[in-house]
Amino acid sequence: MNASQNLLVELFVEELPPKALKKLGDAFAGVLFEQLKAQGLTAGDSALTAFASPRRLAAHVTVVVAQAADKAVSQKLMPVAVGLDASGNATPALLKKLQALGADASAVAGLKRAPDGKAEALFYDSTVKGATLVEGLQKALLEAIAKLPIDKRMTYQLADGWSDVKFVRPAHGLVALHGSSVVAVEALGLKAGNITHGHRFEASVDPVVLKDADSYAATLQKDGAVIASFAARKAEIVKQLAAAATKVGGGVKAIEDDALLDEVTALVERPNVLVCEFEKEFLGVPQECLILTMKANQKYFPLLDASGKLTNKFLVVSNISPTDASAVIGGNERVVRPRLADAKFFFDQDRKKTLASRVEGLGKVVYHNKLGTQGERTQRVRAIAEAIANRIDVGLVEKVQRAAELAKTDLVTDMVGEFPELQGTMGRYYALNDGLSADVADAIEDHYKPRFAGDELPRNSVGVVVALADKLETLVGMFGIGNLPTGDKDPFALRRHALGVIRILVEKDLSLDLSAVLNAAWDVYEDETIQIAWAKTQSEKDIKTQQESGKGGVVAYGHSRRKAEENARAALADFIYDRLAGSLREQGYSAQEVDAVLALKPQRLGDVAKRLAAVRAFAALPEAPALAAANKRVGNILKKAEGTVEVAVKPELLQEAAEKSLAEALKTVGPKAEAAFASGDYAASLQALAALKAPVDAFFDGVMVNAEDPALKANRLGLLATLHQAMNRVADLSKLAT
């Protein structure tokens, strides 16, 4: 009898890293289940439940059999010519192979012949006995442990005093139950049993004896005072946080932070939410400082009032539930007080110096060893921002210059030195304290935006300009020295900066060409005489060789550097368009639509969405497939043409009726499409092209482009060039051809 029962596996360990606990729990259970499934020990309706608490990783799998079903296997042995001699008898090589598989010469008669490529091969059919649960679980358990996403593993000694093992934390217990029966597996020097341990302080029974696999969670909660499920524990914390906030009253609400919630869930085994408070005098410190220190250092949940303003109360998720919680509450209040006092001290000290007085200090902070200090970087950002402001609104220049000059000064304040996450935020508070205008203060905070996907953009025009300049300075500098992202490594967040530039240009619909803002940034770097990394084009060794041979190494240096800068400029533009393409595809546009529009490298990124909508509408026209195919054909003809093709038609050289008809159609359609394009009505511009289908089809059916007469050939190529130009103002329609 091979009855299926539910399986429970638990690894009991010392406290696991809280920020990694959820990932560890999911990985342990997931790999275990997949390995059991691969060995045929689960059923189609088997279900997995993962458990993870600070001191345990566990998995519950339903419908697990004691032994997998036997499997019929057909194994290729060798080519017939190798396995059988001319008389059809088995060769020594075949007999040796069969022996290795546990068969003898009697199996030769049962071998099958089947084609295998160009030759015929011998195949041996056998039945492989299904894995037992002990064998299968042992393999699955070791695999689950080996594949845990652990950056660093501890090496610790086992109880025998001689052996050692490596794991994320020392393991002290292993449970493996199939129904109520223990599965005899081993791991990390431990033998499986039915005994585990509960809460360090509040378990009513220790050790906790598990009756069977299905009673695991309930028994741990009842006897061990542990909520084993990560999801259930998290839900309980959310429930208690809401209840505690309601009890405080006044419409207060615990701050929402899913990462903090996950971390706290990974720190407690049976949560107990308590209300604490601190002195109201600390509320004079910017609430971002207080919230950050409470969340980051103490793992507390600050309480906000209905308007989002911080109150002097906060919630603590305790791991113990004493009858009298006053000592726990008092202890947490006592611990947080010095943290808040430090924040108040930093804030008070920082306000004794103006931001303007800190500008000089930026010259002592290294930004990058090839790009200078933060002071030098600030001057570049200021120059780029000034150039952009002059293009948008000269009335912004003075405020933009001031904001750019002071944007990084909070980096040398005590508060940001302690809490780097507050850069920009504290700059705004200190700017207001110095009496600067709200526009400048907001720009100092907002110039980092957007910080992440979905983040808001700067709230005013000054902030928009400085944010754009800051991101362009980073991109140009890093591309200039060849410090590009590779794979998943992007230490300077260049992908995020590129998306920030795109979002600002698109969503703010700025009247700026992408090439113009990029050139403004490149020009500033040239003015600052920053060395462009030209070594990829020509190494120093090559130049030295040229100098020694008298071939002009200095000239080669200058040429090589210019070439490298041209390459860097092109690479950065391509990088931004690549990020734009990815973003557009994520928004639901097809790859064909995106490729068609971005093939022209449109300079006004704010127009891209309108172009895409126009392309989508054009593609729905019945004439679209034929015109897209014709456009592709025209492009190929023009690419193969020798010399330069002029976009012009001489009417007196038009001979065939079809080419005259196409020329006349272009005279009518061309101006309409051009006028619509110039007015920004891209849909009308493309739809006007539908009238060209018939004359274009007739042209290719009845006209020989490569005529023997050079003048006729040149004129027909000019006609096609005119057609190509008219068809590809909004997008490269050849990209729509299938």
XYZ file of C-alpha atoms in Angstrom:
738
model
C 0.000 0.000 0.000
C 1.329 3.437 -0.971
C -1.101 5.773 0.749
C -0.432 9.494 0.422
C -0.193 11.703 3.502
C 0.815 15.255 4.210
C 4.459 16.112 4.832
C 6.016 18.592 7.268
C 9.690 19.589 7.278
C 11.125 22.116 9.744
C 14.652 23.363 10.271
C 15.027 24.918 13.736
C 17.869 27.464 13.899
C 19.185 30.459 15.778
C 17.784 33.895 14.864
C 17.835 34.377 11.100
C 18.650 37.693 9.345
C 15.357 39.621 9.543
C 15.609 41.416 6.210
C 16.153 38.105 4.420
C 13.716 35.913 6.366
C 10.765 36.023 3.978
C 12.999 35.288 0.987
C 14.694 32.436 2.864
C 11.365 30.905 3.872
C 9.949 31.043 0.355
C 13.154 29.653 -1.169
C 13.446 26.770 1.317
C 9.852 25.653 0.842
C 9.851 26.257 -2.916
C 12.972 24.222 -3.704
C 11.890 21.415 -1.377
C 8.517 21.160 -3.117
C 9.993 21.277 -6.635
C 12.497 18.550 -5.795
C 9.778 16.284 -4.385
C 7.657 16.952 -7.447
C 10.544 16.174 -9.816
C 10.970 12.784 -8.153
C 7.283 11.910 -8.506
C 6.545 12.053 -4.772
C 3.741 14.634 -5.042
C 0.409 14.627 -6.829
C -1.211 17.055 -9.238
C -3.270 18.578 -6.423
C -0.426 18.777 -3.895
C -0.287 22.173 -2.180
C 2.653 23.933 -0.528
C 2.553 26.123 2.579
C 5.715 27.930 3.610
C 6.505 28.865 7.216
C 9.188 31.264 8.397
C 9.764 32.742 11.836
C 12.911 34.206 13.408
C 14.049 30.726 14.490
C 12.617 28.354 11.909
C 12.146 27.572 8.229
C 9.444 25.040 7.413
C 7.304 23.644 4.622
C 4.006 21.726 4.645
C 3.178 19.732 1.502
C -0.127 17.941 0.982
C -0.599 14.613 -0.792
C 2.892 13.153 -0.620
C 3.347 9.430 -1.342
C 5.687 7.069 0.510
C 7.181 5.866 -2.758
C 7.082 7.245 -6.276
C 5.680 5.115 -9.071
C 8.063 3.028 -11.144
C 9.052 4.570 -14.481
C 9.650 2.949 -17.850
C 12.935 4.187 -19.286
C 14.385 3.745 -22.771
C 18.143 4.279 -22.730
C 20.352 4.668 -25.774
C 23.332 2.296 -25.604
C 25.464 2.701 -28.740
C 25.304 2.522 -32.552
C 24.319 -0.875 -33.940
C 27.606 -1.066 -35.830
C 29.471 -0.821 -32.508
C 27.207 -3.088 -30.441
C 26.745 -5.965 -32.869
C 29.261 -7.767 -35.039
C 28.680 -8.879 -38.631
C 26.899 -12.003 -37.398
C 24.550 -10.047 -35.173
C 26.218 -11.134 -31.952
C 26.871 -8.774 -29.071
C 30.300 -7.208 -28.981
C 32.312 -6.965 -25.734
C 31.551 -3.234 -25.635
C 27.786 -3.923 -25.629
C 28.055 -6.622 -22.961
C 30.099 -4.308 -20.759
C 27.526 -1.527 -21.135
C 24.672 -3.888 -20.231
C 26.596 -5.141 -17.216
C 26.967 -1.556 -16.007
C 23.187 -1.223 -16.206
C 22.638 -4.422 -14.191
C 21.722 -6.591 -17.177
C 23.451 -9.591 -18.787
C 23.743 -11.189 -22.241
C 20.161 -12.404 -22.066
C 19.000 -8.797 -22.513
C 20.549 -8.568 -26.000
C 17.575 -10.229 -27.662
C 15.246 -7.615 -26.192
C 17.165 -4.577 -27.363
C 15.399 -2.254 -29.782
C 16.799 -0.705 -32.911
C 15.849 2.843 -33.832
C 17.195 5.608 -36.074
C 19.555 8.036 -34.319
C 20.637 10.726 -36.724
C 22.274 9.167 -39.747
C 22.959 5.851 -38.004
C 20.880 3.207 -36.252
C 21.292 2.756 -32.497
C 20.474 0.149 -29.862
C 18.095 1.080 -27.032
C 17.566 -0.764 -23.747
C 14.075 -0.599 -22.210
C 13.902 -1.015 -18.447
C 11.814 -0.079 -15.458
C 13.343 2.223 -12.867
C 12.018 1.780 -9.377
C 10.431 4.917 -7.961
C 12.252 6.803 -5.207
C 11.187 6.193 -1.636
C 10.188 9.190 0.458
C 13.318 8.791 2.599
C 15.543 8.901 -0.481
C 13.595 11.649 -2.194
C 13.229 13.882 0.852
C 16.907 13.495 1.728
C 17.852 14.739 -1.725
C 15.228 17.500 -1.674
C 16.263 18.720 1.790
C 19.947 18.951 0.931
C 19.092 20.750 -2.306
C 16.800 23.214 -0.490
C 19.546 24.024 2.003
C 22.211 24.374 -0.706
C 20.070 26.727 -2.797
C 19.082 29.150 -0.037
C 19.869 32.727 -1.145
C 22.591 33.320 1.445
C 25.429 35.752 0.767
C 27.591 34.586 3.658
C 27.438 31.305 5.570
C 28.650 30.735 9.099
C 30.976 27.862 9.890
C 30.179 26.315 13.268
C 31.183 23.214 15.174
C 28.838 20.296 15.783
C 28.224 18.666 19.164
C 30.860 15.988 18.547
C 33.535 18.676 18.834
C 35.269 17.617 15.611
C 32.931 18.165 12.698
C 31.774 21.532 11.392
C 29.127 22.646 8.920
C 28.271 25.841 7.082
C 24.864 27.503 7.251
C 23.378 30.967 7.617
C 22.938 30.419 11.378
C 23.629 27.408 13.650
C 20.873 24.784 13.287
C 19.662 22.897 16.378
C 16.716 20.800 15.263
C 15.171 18.997 12.306
C 11.587 17.776 11.965
C 10.333 15.554 9.148
C 6.851 14.066 9.503
C 4.875 12.111 6.905
C 1.494 12.061 8.554
C 2.477 11.042 12.088
C 5.558 9.063 11.061
C 9.078 10.441 11.276
C 10.991 10.361 7.961
C 14.567 9.308 8.666
C 16.535 12.093 6.964
C 19.607 14.051 8.070
C 21.013 17.513 7.427
C 23.561 19.859 8.998
C 24.596 17.138 11.450
C 21.003 16.687 12.660
C 18.687 13.667 12.547
C 15.000 14.250 11.923
C 12.431 13.759 14.667
C 9.072 15.132 15.796
C 10.342 17.612 18.375
C 10.747 21.366 17.992
C 10.917 24.399 20.275
C 8.620 27.339 20.761
C 9.010 30.902 22.021
C 12.187 31.531 24.023
C 10.256 32.951 26.985
C 6.551 32.283 26.590
C 6.218 28.679 25.410
C 3.978 26.719 27.795
C 5.765 23.477 26.872
C 9.393 22.846 25.920
C 10.211 20.932 23.875
C 7.106 21.009 21.699
C 6.119 17.530 20.496
C 4.358 17.450 17.146
C 1.637 14.812 16.802
C 1.558 14.901 13.007
C 2.296 17.090 10.001
C -1.099 18.793 9.923
C -1.047 19.912 13.557
C 2.236 21.824 13.145
C 0.981 25.425 13.069
C -1.749 24.911 15.667
C 0.523 23.036 18.102
C 3.280 25.640 17.818
C 0.815 28.446 18.485
C -0.860 26.623 21.422
C 2.128 25.042 23.166
C 5.000 27.089 21.777
C 3.442 30.585 21.653
C 4.700 30.983 18.084
C 2.830 32.039 14.955
C 4.886 30.050 12.458
C 3.415 31.512 9.270
C 5.099 34.711 8.091
C 1.893 35.875 6.368
C -0.298 35.125 9.416
C 2.126 36.900 11.736
C 2.241 39.915 9.442
C -1.553 40.057 9.272
C -1.727 39.881 13.070
C 0.700 42.816 13.372
C -1.342 44.891 10.907
C -4.501 44.104 12.885
C -2.901 45.059 16.208
C -1.368 48.267 14.797
C -4.789 49.417 13.581
C -6.421 48.513 16.896
C -3.743 50.353 18.905
C -4.079 53.472 16.738
C -7.844 53.413 17.203
C -7.367 53.116 20.956
C -5.128 56.216 20.959
C -7.942 58.124 19.194
C -7.899 61.466 17.424
C -7.853 59.854 13.994
C -4.182 58.874 14.292
C -2.783 56.205 12.026
C 0.412 54.149 12.043
C 2.810 55.063 9.269
C 2.611 52.696 6.310
C 5.903 51.057 5.410
C 5.777 47.543 3.971
C 9.534 47.004 4.241
C 9.469 47.928 7.937
C 6.435 45.691 8.437
C 8.251 42.738 6.848
C 11.335 43.355 8.969
C 9.367 43.543 12.209
C 7.434 40.406 11.224
C 10.814 38.695 10.924
C 11.876 39.864 14.401
C 8.978 38.525 16.485
C 7.378 35.107 16.905
C 4.232 36.248 18.751
C 3.633 39.982 18.243
C 2.254 42.280 20.900
C 1.734 45.935 19.884
C 2.193 48.545 22.625
C 1.634 52.329 22.636
C 4.564 54.531 23.712
C 5.264 58.260 23.624
C 8.055 60.822 23.722
C 8.313 64.445 24.886
C 6.466 66.938 22.676
C 9.476 69.248 22.581
C 11.047 66.938 19.992
C 8.240 67.724 17.543
C 10.088 70.954 16.754
C 12.571 68.857 14.784
C 11.540 68.121 11.149
C 9.333 65.069 11.311
C 11.290 63.303 8.578
C 14.262 63.127 10.980
C 12.222 61.719 13.850
C 10.373 59.244 11.648
C 13.604 58.000 10.077
C 15.402 57.449 13.377
C 12.394 55.657 14.877
C 11.947 53.389 11.870
C 15.566 52.730 10.914
C 17.154 52.455 14.347
C 14.345 51.214 16.588
C 11.872 49.540 14.191
C 9.006 51.594 15.655
C 5.812 52.683 13.879
C 5.318 56.459 14.326
C 1.706 57.650 14.619
C 0.499 60.404 12.286
C -2.587 62.543 12.731
C -5.308 62.870 10.091
C -3.313 65.571 8.256
C -0.180 63.411 8.099
C 1.625 65.318 10.846
C 3.733 63.366 13.326
C 2.385 62.990 16.863
C 4.446 62.304 19.985
C 3.140 58.725 20.175
C 4.494 55.617 18.467
C 3.826 51.887 18.379
C 6.214 49.120 19.368
C 5.838 45.519 18.231
C 7.078 43.526 21.196
C 7.966 39.824 21.177
C 6.656 39.294 24.702
C 3.230 39.777 26.290
C 3.662 40.413 30.038
C 0.608 40.997 32.230
C 2.035 44.391 33.131
C 3.627 45.935 30.031
C 4.741 49.137 31.759
C 8.368 48.010 31.988
C 8.452 47.210 28.260
C 6.810 50.524 27.376
C 9.110 52.475 29.684
C 12.172 50.727 28.310
C 11.313 51.593 24.725
C 10.548 55.202 25.621
C 13.868 55.424 27.431
C 15.748 53.982 24.430
C 14.227 56.326 21.847
C 14.840 59.491 23.823
C 18.617 59.729 23.135
C 17.977 59.086 19.436
C 15.541 61.979 19.254
C 17.851 64.159 21.339
C 20.654 63.514 18.837
C 18.375 64.534 15.965
C 17.416 67.729 17.804
C 21.066 68.501 18.508
C 22.056 68.020 14.862
C 19.175 70.222 13.713
C 20.013 73.002 16.154
C 23.726 72.912 15.325
C 23.198 72.850 11.557
C 21.021 75.962 11.660
C 23.865 77.972 13.141
C 25.530 78.048 9.699
C 23.889 79.086 6.451
C 23.893 76.852 3.411
C 25.831 79.522 1.524
C 28.642 79.298 4.077
C 28.912 75.566 3.411
C 29.554 75.847 -0.344
C 33.302 76.032 0.184
C 33.185 72.791 2.178
C 31.968 70.880 -0.875
C 35.420 71.352 -2.375
C 36.753 68.938 0.252
C 34.271 66.168 -0.592
C 35.416 63.859 -3.383
C 32.697 63.055 -5.909
C 34.730 60.781 -8.188
C 38.493 60.491 -8.579
C 38.199 61.246 -12.315
C 35.501 63.904 -12.041
C 36.671 65.978 -9.113
C 34.951 67.144 -5.944
C 31.342 67.861 -5.097
C 32.286 71.528 -5.307
C 33.424 71.140 -8.910
C 30.389 69.058 -9.673
C 28.135 71.758 -8.208
C 29.625 74.329 -10.582
C 28.948 72.035 -13.544
C 25.353 71.448 -12.460
C 24.945 75.212 -12.055
C 26.260 75.887 -15.562
C 24.049 73.193 -17.141
C 21.003 74.446 -15.225
C 21.695 78.012 -16.364
C 21.901 76.886 -19.998
C 18.590 75.022 -19.714
C 16.864 77.912 -17.937
C 17.931 80.288 -20.698
C 16.191 78.033 -23.211
C 12.971 77.725 -21.171
C 12.495 81.031 -19.377
C 15.237 83.581 -18.709
C 13.220 84.736 -15.698
C 14.194 81.495 -13.954
C 17.935 81.938 -14.322
C 18.678 83.715 -11.030
C 16.696 81.266 -8.872
C 18.026 78.292 -10.797
C 21.610 79.430 -10.254
C 20.993 79.865 -6.521
C 19.263 76.507 -6.119
C 21.933 74.643 -8.097
C 24.713 76.274 -6.110
C 23.163 75.232 -2.774
C 21.599 71.911 -3.792
C 24.435 69.751 -2.415
C 25.404 71.833 0.613
C 23.358 69.769 3.067
C 25.771 66.900 2.361
C 28.209 68.594 4.766
C 25.666 69.077 7.569
C 25.633 66.939 10.719
C 22.083 65.713 10.119
C 22.742 64.373 6.625
C 26.071 62.990 7.804
C 24.112 60.880 10.302
C 21.127 60.202 8.041
C 22.187 60.284 4.346
C 18.613 59.418 3.350
C 17.626 62.971 4.316
C 19.782 64.695 1.687
C 17.672 67.260 -0.114
C 14.973 67.115 2.550
C 17.187 68.835 5.119
C 18.482 71.210 2.459
C 14.948 72.525 2.049
C 14.484 73.071 5.801
C 17.818 74.852 6.115
C 17.126 76.988 3.021
C 13.845 78.199 4.525
C 15.655 78.833 7.798
C 18.140 81.003 5.860
C 15.285 83.077 4.421
C 15.510 81.782 0.866
C 12.399 81.719 -1.294
C 10.098 78.697 -1.313
C 10.917 78.104 -4.999
C 14.619 77.736 -4.245
C 14.044 75.697 -1.079
C 11.675 73.299 -2.853
C 14.124 72.964 -5.744
C 16.916 71.959 -3.337
C 14.774 69.099 -2.054
C 13.281 68.176 -5.422
C 16.449 68.104 -7.515
C 16.884 64.414 -6.584
C 13.446 63.548 -7.950
C 12.308 61.213 -9.305
C 14.272 58.978 -6.915
C 12.521 55.766 -7.978
C 9.902 54.431 -10.402
C 6.579 56.137 -9.779
C 8.084 58.903 -7.642
C 6.690 62.401 -8.062
C 8.491 64.996 -10.174
C 9.809 68.371 -8.909
C 6.956 70.647 -7.885
C 8.114 73.880 -9.580
C 10.029 75.030 -12.666
C 13.180 75.846 -10.726
C 13.268 72.320 -9.333
C 12.591 70.842 -12.765
C 15.580 72.641 -14.290
C 17.981 71.786 -11.463
C 16.825 68.150 -11.350
C 17.342 67.841 -15.093
C 20.786 69.440 -14.860
C 21.833 67.206 -11.969
C 20.912 64.021 -13.842
C 22.517 65.183 -17.082
C 25.742 66.050 -15.270
C 25.889 62.536 -13.797
C 25.128 60.823 -17.105
C 27.576 62.857 -19.166
C 30.336 62.545 -16.578
C 30.014 58.790 -16.214
C 29.712 58.151 -19.934
C 32.621 60.504 -20.517
C 34.948 58.414 -18.331
C 33.534 55.140 -19.628
C 31.859 54.195 -16.349
C 28.803 52.505 -17.880
C 26.293 50.061 -16.367
C 27.020 46.393 -17.023
C 24.415 43.664 -16.601
C 22.617 44.197 -13.302
C 25.405 46.414 -11.947
C 24.672 50.119 -12.014
C 26.442 51.670 -9.001
C 25.765 55.252 -10.074
C 22.099 54.553 -10.953
C 22.564 55.734 -14.529
C 19.473 53.857 -15.713
C 17.402 55.644 -13.075
C 18.932 58.995 -14.023
C 18.131 58.398 -17.705
C 14.530 57.526 -16.884
C 14.382 60.662 -14.723
C 15.497 62.803 -17.671
C 12.888 61.109 -19.861
C 10.070 61.559 -17.355
C 10.874 65.233 -16.805
C 11.042 66.006 -20.544
C 7.880 64.000 -21.293
C 5.609 64.699 -18.336
C 6.560 68.364 -17.990
C 6.279 68.670 -21.815
C 9.299 70.965 -21.936
C 10.067 72.763 -25.188
C 13.557 71.289 -25.217
C 15.249 69.026 -27.731
C 17.034 66.062 -26.197
C 20.152 66.798 -28.237
C 20.124 70.403 -27.000
C 20.169 69.508 -23.302
C 22.752 66.769 -23.854
C 24.989 69.130 -25.789
C 24.635 71.732 -23.045
C 25.959 69.207 -20.541
C 28.773 67.995 -22.799
C 29.805 71.599 -23.496
C 30.091 72.310 -19.761
C 32.383 69.328 -19.319
C 34.565 70.562 -22.165
C 34.734 73.995 -20.592
C 35.786 72.375 -17.314
C 38.558 70.511 -19.220
C 37.518 67.179 -17.733
C 39.460 64.387 -19.402
C 37.250 62.199 -21.566
C 38.137 58.509 -21.390
C 39.518 58.013 -24.867
C 41.615 54.941 -24.003
C 39.054 52.598 -25.539
C 39.723 54.126 -28.938
C 43.483 54.220 -28.719
C 45.655 53.052 -25.852
C 48.557 54.971 -24.375
C 50.811 52.244 -25.694
C 49.665 52.981 -29.255
C 50.399 56.688 -28.810
C 53.808 56.000 -27.295
C 54.624 53.775 -30.262
C 53.611 56.540 -32.668
C 55.718 59.080 -30.779
C 58.767 56.841 -30.884
C 58.287 56.218 -34.604
C 57.855 59.913 -35.274
C 54.262 59.578 -36.447
C 52.869 62.312 -34.261
C 51.621 60.908 -30.987
C 50.235 64.280 -29.840
C 48.130 64.586 -32.972
C 46.998 60.994 -32.487
C 46.070 61.823 -28.896
C 43.915 64.748 -29.938
C 42.229 62.804 -32.713
C 41.684 59.808 -30.466
C 40.172 61.893 -27.712
C 37.789 63.637 -30.100
C 36.734 60.287 -31.523
C 36.164 58.875 -28.043
C 34.049 61.885 -27.097
C 31.950 61.476 -30.242
C 31.458 57.816 -29.354
C 30.529 58.697 -25.781
C 27.993 61.297 -26.958
C 26.384 58.789 -29.342
C 26.409 56.045 -26.689
C 24.644 58.275 -24.148
C 21.936 59.299 -26.636
C 21.369 55.631 -27.546
C 21.265 54.732 -23.850
C 18.478 57.244 -23.222
C 16.477 56.098 -26.243
C 16.875 52.479 -25.089
C 15.489 53.380 -21.668
C 12.630 55.246 -23.367
C 11.868 52.220 -25.561
C 11.709 49.927 -22.543
C 9.460 52.348 -20.680
C 7.078 52.638 -23.629
C 6.817 48.868 -24.028
C 5.976 48.603 -20.330
C 3.174 51.108 -20.950
C 1.588 48.730 -23.472
C 2.894 49.918 -26.831
C 3.979 47.170 -29.217
C 7.614 46.676 -30.153
C 6.772 47.578 -33.782
C 5.095 50.839 -32.785
C 7.968 51.826 -30.505
C 10.624 50.912 -33.077
C 8.817 52.878 -35.789
C 8.708 56.070 -33.742
C 12.125 55.873 -32.066
C 13.915 54.911 -35.293
C 13.738 58.627 -36.177
C 15.173 59.607 -32.763
C 12.561 62.324 -32.141
C 14.078 65.226 -30.237
C 10.948 66.421 -28.437
C 10.235 63.491 -26.139
C 6.942 65.071 -25.128
C 5.715 64.367 -28.689
C 6.475 60.654 -28.587
C 3.111 59.632 -27.142
C 1.275 61.558 -29.895
C 3.442 59.937 -32.537
C 2.719 56.491 -31.117
C -1.023 57.158 -31.120
C -0.780 58.296 -34.739
C 1.166 55.176 -35.732
C -1.399 52.951 -34.022
C -4.242 54.696 -35.877
C -2.353 54.462 -39.179
C -1.660 50.751 -38.693
C -5.415 50.154 -38.455
C -5.996 51.584 -41.966
C -6.533 49.034 -44.762
C -3.832 50.748 -46.823
C -1.215 50.506 -44.035
C 0.312 47.057 -44.754
C 0.919 47.827 -48.428
C 2.341 51.284 -47.697
C 4.622 49.923 -44.935
C 5.929 47.222 -47.292
C 6.424 49.771 -50.079
C 8.248 52.095 -47.690
C 10.601 49.288 -46.727
C 11.220 48.551 -50.402
C 11.903 52.213 -51.150
C 14.359 52.377 -48.252
C 16.252 49.353 -49.514
C 16.443 50.788 -53.051
C 17.790 54.109 -51.780
C 20.377 52.364 -49.571
C 21.730 50.473 -52.569
C 21.818 53.531 -54.809
C 25.283 54.744 -55.713
C 26.248 58.233 -54.650
C 23.960 60.836 -53.105
C 20.293 60.802 -54.100
C 18.747 64.263 -54.303
C 15.257 64.688 -52.884
C 13.981 66.361 -56.057
C 11.972 65.532 -59.191
C 12.360 67.018 -62.671
C 8.879 66.927 -64.288
C 10.319 66.946 -67.826
C 12.052 63.601 -67.159
C 8.861 61.810 -66.095
C 7.971 59.446 -68.949
C 5.808 56.594 -67.687
C 2.191 57.251 -66.740
C 2.690 55.578 -63.348
C 5.596 57.821 -62.345
C 3.698 60.916 -63.474
C 0.715 59.772 -61.410
C 2.878 59.247 -58.321
C 4.533 62.649 -58.758
C 1.121 64.323 -59.009
C -0.135 62.449 -55.925
C 2.911 63.602 -53.961
C 2.217 67.210 -55.000
C -1.225 66.895 -53.431
C -0.560 64.633 -50.461
C 2.886 65.950 -49.510
C 1.833 69.495 -48.519
C -1.203 68.149 -46.597
C 0.918 65.707 -44.642
C 3.600 68.342 -44.064
C 1.097 70.936 -42.823
C -0.496 68.442 -40.436
C 2.963 67.412 -39.178
C 4.011 71.026 -38.632
C 0.857 71.694 -36.582
C 1.500 68.615 -34.433
C -1.438 66.650 -35.833
C 0.550 63.486 -36.431
C -2.500 61.287 -36.928
C -3.762 63.463 -39.795
C -0.261 63.578 -41.285
C -0.071 59.785 -41.470
C -3.653 59.278 -42.559
C -3.105 61.622 -45.496
C -0.625 59.069 -46.829
C -3.407 56.541 -47.456
C -4.078 58.273 -50.783
C -0.627 57.207 -51.980
C -1.338 53.469 -51.954
C -2.727 53.187 -55.509
C -0.078 55.355 -57.256
C 2.728 53.658 -55.283
C 1.468 50.192 -56.245
C 1.159 51.287 -59.906
C 4.671 52.748 -59.850
C 6.291 49.513 -58.732
C 4.164 47.502 -61.141
C 4.964 49.593 -64.215
C 8.210 51.538 -63.749
C 11.802 50.324 -63.938
C 13.719 52.408 -61.390
C 17.191 51.377 -62.566
C 16.718 52.659 -66.129
C 19.645 52.523 -68.545
C 19.488 56.298 -69.027
C 21.382 57.789 -66.026
C 19.189 60.912 -66.025
C 15.975 58.861 -65.914
C 17.389 56.644 -63.168
C 18.473 59.634 -61.067
C 15.060 61.272 -61.481
C 13.205 58.126 -60.456
C 15.453 57.729 -57.425
C 14.718 61.379 -56.586
C 10.985 60.617 -56.844
C 11.399 57.705 -54.446
C 13.471 59.840 -52.085
C 10.681 62.435 -52.095
C 8.162 59.685 -51.338
C 10.376 58.290 -48.586
C 10.734 61.713 -46.965
C 6.988 62.346 -47.072
C 6.169 58.956 -45.549
C 8.686 59.034 -42.696
C 8.218 62.339 -40.941
C 6.193 60.955 -38.022
C 7.731 57.488 -37.869
C 9.725 54.984 -39.893
C 6.773 53.132 -41.415
C 9.014 50.355 -42.726
C 9.182 49.071 -39.126
C 5.485 48.183 -39.408
C 6.100 45.836 -42.348
C 5.744 42.166 -41.440
